[in-house]
Amino acid sequence: MQTFPDYFIDIINTATEHKQPLRIRGGGSKDFYGQPHAVQDSSLLDTSAWQGIVDYEPSELVVTARAGTSLTELEKLLHDHGQMLAFEPPCFNGAATLGGCVAAGLSGPRRPYTGAVRDYVLGTRLLDGQGSMLSFGGKVMKNVAGYDVSRLMTGAMGTLGVLLEISLKVLPRPAVERTLIFPADTPEAIAIMRRCATEPLPVSASCFHDGQLHIRLSGARSAVQAAQARLGGDEIDSGDFLWESIRNHTHPFFQEGKAAGKSLWRLSIKSTTPPLPLPGKQLIEWGGALRWLVTDENADAAVMRKYAADAGGHATLFHGNKTATPVFHPLSPALLKIHQRLKQQFDPAGILNPQRMYTEF
């Protein structure tokens, strides 16, 4: 009986032979993310059935799982052992998979305080565009020479290979978490978030929207209590619900961003950037480094990207009319050449998720 990796290899070899583009898909929770598929006649390579925990030893703080493993189930397993994925990947719906989580490279509210997805990827096993099985990294943190290919796959959107297995570092869950609320305007909120970044406080999330700043504290009870006394603010009981709604975009702000006639922009910039004078509504995360913007679909993308570039960052069109506006911030000629060379090395036939990130590859 044919195993799944062999089945995937056959699909890739057949696609290469017939020059047939492949659309790699796990649970489909991030189908909206990235460029609309330019090749309408692409074939689906569904990895969702390739699931299961390969290796997990809680005392080692490492888990290895197949790419189709449900993110919800994986996080439940970790939770049962008092551990977590520290980068809080968004699920968006219950179908999200580990492979899609790593391929998209998206992190949640805890990201600026504990690290991004790529910081926790220890090793990967994958198929390249020629159907060859490749393994990179391992199950321990160590220095590497040259490209750290495992982390290179993070955020590549499946354009470089089909992820089969991923090894991740996990962390213990905090003993105590509390969410504080502060009334503030935008400059005040940014100032408070900057203060939190410069002082030894156990902050694990921050969010400002509609005149209210929320800050989550995580850690030992004594450290959280001391930080709460130092910062002030009022404690809320619905903290877990709030951060889940921001992480998975069920918060009303993000729902409005998905509405007809609206666009949702994601601006990743320097945290010290003053309030951005852009039309629409904003939600600020990551201590000021992530600015979400809900605006009209006809808003000038060039203006968004100029503000982001001037602030040392980039702008991504998360939801909206993606046929008229490139989703990702344009690459410089030098970076574009590097991306194209990597694509050529891993997928010379150009069949894996072509143009999912940029139209040039």
XYZ file of C-alpha atoms in Angstrom:
361
model
C 0.000 0.000 0.000
C 1.344 3.421 -0.924
C 2.293 5.679 1.999
C 1.533 9.366 2.058
C 5.091 10.604 1.353
C 5.236 8.272 -1.667
C 1.827 9.530 -2.745
C 3.047 13.128 -2.517
C 6.201 12.244 -4.457
C 4.100 10.753 -7.259
C 1.960 13.883 -7.396
C 5.047 16.120 -7.606
C 6.711 13.956 -10.264
C 3.547 13.904 -12.367
C 3.154 17.672 -12.014
C 6.757 18.217 -13.062
C 6.355 15.969 -16.080
C 3.223 17.796 -17.253
C 4.359 21.240 -16.045
C 1.260 21.353 -13.869
C 1.275 23.890 -11.003
C 0.422 22.524 -7.558
C -1.562 24.292 -4.863
C -0.300 23.038 -1.502
C -2.990 23.151 1.154
C -3.454 21.916 4.716
C -6.631 22.871 6.558
C -7.367 25.837 4.299
C -7.600 28.327 7.185
C -5.194 30.666 5.381
C -6.471 30.303 1.822
C -7.127 34.049 1.878
C -3.510 34.880 2.738
C -1.098 35.819 -0.028
C -1.590 36.482 -3.710
C -4.719 35.059 -5.340
C -3.702 31.925 -7.185
C -2.691 33.235 -10.596
C -2.833 29.771 -12.167
C -6.470 28.738 -12.099
C -5.830 25.209 -13.401
C -3.468 24.243 -10.558
C -3.915 20.843 -8.931
C -4.484 20.490 -5.207
C -1.881 18.745 -3.045
C -3.753 18.241 0.231
C -1.534 17.517 3.243
C -4.285 17.515 5.871
C -4.423 13.720 6.161
C -0.675 13.453 6.915
C -1.077 14.006 10.636
C 0.064 12.748 14.009
C 2.630 13.370 16.735
C 5.944 11.765 15.772
C 7.843 12.449 18.990
C 7.107 14.363 22.169
C 9.051 14.279 25.398
C 7.728 17.057 27.667
C 10.905 17.184 29.731
C 12.904 18.002 26.581
C 10.568 20.874 25.587
C 10.498 19.644 21.975
C 7.654 18.259 19.876
C 7.844 16.742 16.378
C 4.636 16.370 14.396
C 3.486 15.793 10.841
C 2.481 18.795 8.790
C -1.225 17.924 8.625
C -1.557 17.708 12.401
C -4.354 19.904 13.717
C -2.982 22.973 15.441
C -5.854 22.816 17.931
C -5.064 19.218 18.858
C -1.351 19.932 19.141
C -1.948 22.872 21.457
C -4.330 20.789 23.584
C -1.649 18.130 23.987
C 0.872 20.746 25.057
C -1.648 22.399 27.385
C -2.295 19.052 29.104
C 1.431 18.935 29.899
C 1.594 22.536 31.071
C 3.320 23.747 27.909
C 2.553 25.948 24.900
C 3.584 27.235 21.491
C 5.035 30.511 22.735
C 4.512 32.393 19.461
C 0.709 31.937 19.700
C 0.027 31.134 16.030
C -3.392 32.215 14.742
C -5.788 29.389 13.928
C -8.502 31.501 12.216
C -10.655 28.368 12.277
C -10.513 24.872 13.742
C -8.975 23.408 10.574
C -5.544 25.054 10.869
C -2.577 22.671 10.605
C 0.982 22.763 11.871
C 2.340 22.830 8.327
C 0.180 25.806 7.422
C 1.200 27.552 10.632
C 4.905 27.270 9.734
C 4.436 27.928 6.014
C 2.502 31.149 6.689
C 4.912 32.269 9.406
C 2.273 34.227 11.316
C 2.578 34.840 15.063
C 0.116 36.105 17.648
C 0.084 38.622 20.528
C 2.990 37.031 22.433
C 5.412 37.307 19.493
C 7.473 40.437 20.435
C 7.994 39.157 23.968
C 8.850 35.495 23.358
C 9.813 35.293 19.670
C 8.385 34.498 16.230
C 7.551 31.170 14.587
C 10.994 30.857 12.986
C 12.650 31.219 16.399
C 11.069 27.931 17.508
C 11.554 25.806 14.378
C 14.341 23.324 15.124
C 14.083 21.010 12.142
C 11.982 20.100 9.124
C 11.487 17.220 6.733
C 10.128 18.164 3.329
C 9.778 17.363 -0.356
C 11.310 19.768 -2.845
C 9.972 20.550 -6.304
C 11.719 17.490 -7.759
C 10.130 15.042 -5.313
C 13.324 14.605 -3.292
C 13.013 14.064 0.467
C 15.156 16.554 2.387
C 15.830 16.929 6.110
C 17.247 20.007 7.803
C 18.025 20.903 11.401
C 17.244 18.592 14.278
C 15.656 18.648 17.721
C 18.047 20.914 19.598
C 18.999 24.590 19.441
C 22.503 25.067 18.065
C 24.573 27.380 15.912
C 24.658 26.599 12.200
C 26.913 27.606 9.341
C 25.372 28.946 6.136
C 21.600 28.930 5.582
C 19.385 27.708 8.400
C 17.095 26.012 5.898
C 14.512 24.858 8.441
C 13.758 28.440 9.358
C 13.957 29.462 5.717
C 10.802 27.395 5.172
C 8.975 29.517 7.742
C 6.864 32.061 5.900
C 7.804 30.672 2.465
C 4.117 29.912 1.790
C 4.932 26.493 0.345
C 6.871 27.973 -2.556
C 10.079 26.093 -1.676
C 8.812 22.698 -0.583
C 6.052 20.547 0.833
C 6.492 20.342 4.592
C 6.140 16.810 5.986
C 7.407 17.029 9.580
C 8.367 19.890 11.850
C 10.240 19.880 15.149
C 9.426 22.790 17.429
C 10.744 24.088 20.701
C 7.939 24.586 23.240
C 7.848 26.494 26.516
C 6.188 26.003 29.915
C 2.917 27.833 30.385
C 3.108 30.841 32.735
C 2.020 30.205 36.297
C -0.146 33.349 36.342
C -1.573 35.684 33.691
C -3.465 38.933 34.225
C -4.775 41.503 31.772
C -4.826 45.190 32.671
C -6.794 47.959 30.972
C -5.874 51.644 30.713
C -7.899 54.482 29.148
C -5.571 56.311 26.741
C -5.280 58.105 23.439
C -2.889 56.818 20.775
C 0.236 58.778 21.831
C -0.333 57.845 25.492
C -0.823 54.182 24.611
C 2.377 54.080 22.553
C 4.256 55.778 25.397
C 3.021 53.202 27.933
C 3.918 50.330 25.625
C 7.394 51.802 25.158
C 7.773 52.096 28.923
C 6.890 48.428 29.267
C 9.571 47.565 26.717
C 12.291 49.468 28.548
C 11.553 48.208 32.049
C 11.949 44.658 33.449
C 8.242 43.861 33.397
C 6.712 40.432 32.593
C 4.615 41.755 29.684
C 3.434 39.074 27.236
C 0.958 41.017 25.061
C -0.270 44.537 24.377
C -3.099 45.942 22.310
C -4.573 49.411 21.829
C -7.893 50.105 20.136
C -10.705 52.606 20.470
C -9.266 54.483 23.454
C -8.379 51.402 25.487
C -4.942 49.886 26.054
C -4.744 46.278 27.226
C -1.546 44.774 28.629
C -1.107 41.138 29.594
C 1.317 40.136 32.336
C 2.610 36.553 32.521
C 4.955 34.757 34.900
C 5.393 33.918 38.545
C 2.654 35.241 40.822
C 5.037 37.530 42.724
C 6.435 39.039 39.504
C 2.968 39.631 38.048
C 1.692 41.219 41.265
C 4.719 43.521 41.476
C 4.320 44.578 37.838
C 0.616 45.228 38.314
C 1.338 47.436 41.315
C 3.961 49.311 39.310
C 1.850 49.868 36.192
C -1.537 50.471 37.746
C -4.578 50.041 35.557
C -7.631 47.881 36.214
C -7.640 44.094 35.930
C -10.272 42.499 33.661
C -11.722 38.998 33.930
C -12.094 38.426 30.170
C -8.402 38.595 29.330
C -8.172 35.108 27.819
C -11.141 35.790 25.562
C -9.690 39.134 24.458
C -6.298 37.743 23.420
C -7.865 34.778 21.653
C -10.085 37.168 19.684
C -7.058 39.208 18.644
C -4.973 36.140 17.877
C -7.660 34.508 15.704
C -9.155 37.727 14.293
C -12.604 37.198 15.771
C -12.382 40.613 17.448
C -14.962 43.060 15.958
C -12.141 45.210 14.571
C -10.938 42.387 12.327
C -14.443 41.352 11.377
C -15.007 44.864 10.059
C -11.775 44.500 8.099
C -13.245 41.512 6.274
C -16.455 43.324 5.390
C -17.348 44.154 1.807
C -15.789 47.399 0.669
C -13.120 47.307 3.386
C -9.449 46.389 3.361
C -7.354 45.123 6.262
C -3.715 46.209 6.173
C -0.908 44.884 8.376
C 1.949 47.349 8.923
C 5.034 45.960 10.638
C 7.170 48.933 11.663
C 9.479 50.294 14.369
C 7.718 50.254 17.716
C 8.759 53.852 18.424
C 6.862 55.176 15.382
C 4.394 57.953 16.313
C 0.710 57.569 15.415
C 0.273 57.106 11.658
C -2.083 59.627 10.003
C -3.806 57.078 7.783
C -7.520 57.019 6.898
C -9.605 54.400 8.673
C -9.487 52.634 12.037
C -6.371 51.234 13.670
C -5.517 48.543 16.193
C -1.967 48.533 17.592
C -0.185 45.411 18.834
C 3.303 44.223 19.708
C 4.289 47.212 21.830
C 3.651 49.562 18.900
C 5.446 47.490 16.252
C 2.320 46.111 14.560
C -0.333 48.497 13.253
C -3.514 46.992 11.803
C -5.560 49.323 9.615
C -9.150 48.939 8.383
C -9.783 51.284 5.488
C -11.716 51.561 2.231
C -10.709 49.247 -0.613
C -9.868 52.232 -2.797
C -7.247 53.504 -0.330
C -3.918 54.197 -2.006
C -1.634 51.203 -1.447
C 1.426 53.257 -2.367
C 0.673 55.614 0.530
C 0.387 52.693 2.979
C 3.679 51.272 1.832
C 5.477 54.606 1.915
C 4.440 55.176 5.545
C 5.559 51.649 6.416
C 8.898 52.003 4.610
C 9.559 55.407 6.188
C 8.962 53.748 9.583
C 11.521 51.050 8.820
C 9.042 48.322 7.952
C 6.631 46.940 5.399
C 2.906 46.744 4.684
C 0.846 43.668 3.764
C -2.670 43.652 2.344
C -4.278 41.031 4.601
C -7.840 41.246 3.311
C -9.218 43.261 0.417
C -9.072 43.590 -3.363
C -5.910 41.657 -4.140
C -6.373 41.686 -7.901
C -5.433 45.352 -8.103
C -2.812 45.558 -5.346
C 0.163 43.261 -4.659
C -0.350 41.579 -1.292
C 3.216 41.746 -0.018
C 5.525 44.732 0.145
C 7.604 44.886 -3.078
C 11.113 43.472 -2.753
C 14.251 45.392 -3.566
C 16.054 44.122 -6.714
C 18.738 42.462 -4.580
C 16.232 40.628 -2.348
C 14.120 39.623 -5.347
C 17.158 38.029 -6.958
C 17.884 36.045 -3.778
C 14.279 34.802 -3.641
C 14.367 33.791 -7.298
C 17.624 31.880 -6.827
C 16.216 30.029 -3.826
C 13.099 29.153 -5.814
C 15.261 27.852 -8.645
C 17.266 25.652 -6.260
C 14.320 24.115 -4.438
C 11.716 24.139 -7.208
C 13.408 24.412 -10.642
C 10.196 23.574 -12.511
C 8.302 26.292 -10.620
C 5.338 24.049 -9.770
C 4.995 24.642 -6.001
C 2.496 27.387 -5.137
C 3.670 29.601 -8.025
C 3.088 33.347 -7.528
C 1.584 32.808 -4.077
C 3.995 35.411 -2.679
C 5.189 37.443 -5.678
C 4.302 37.368 -9.349
C 7.988 37.043 -10.264
C 8.228 33.457 -8.963
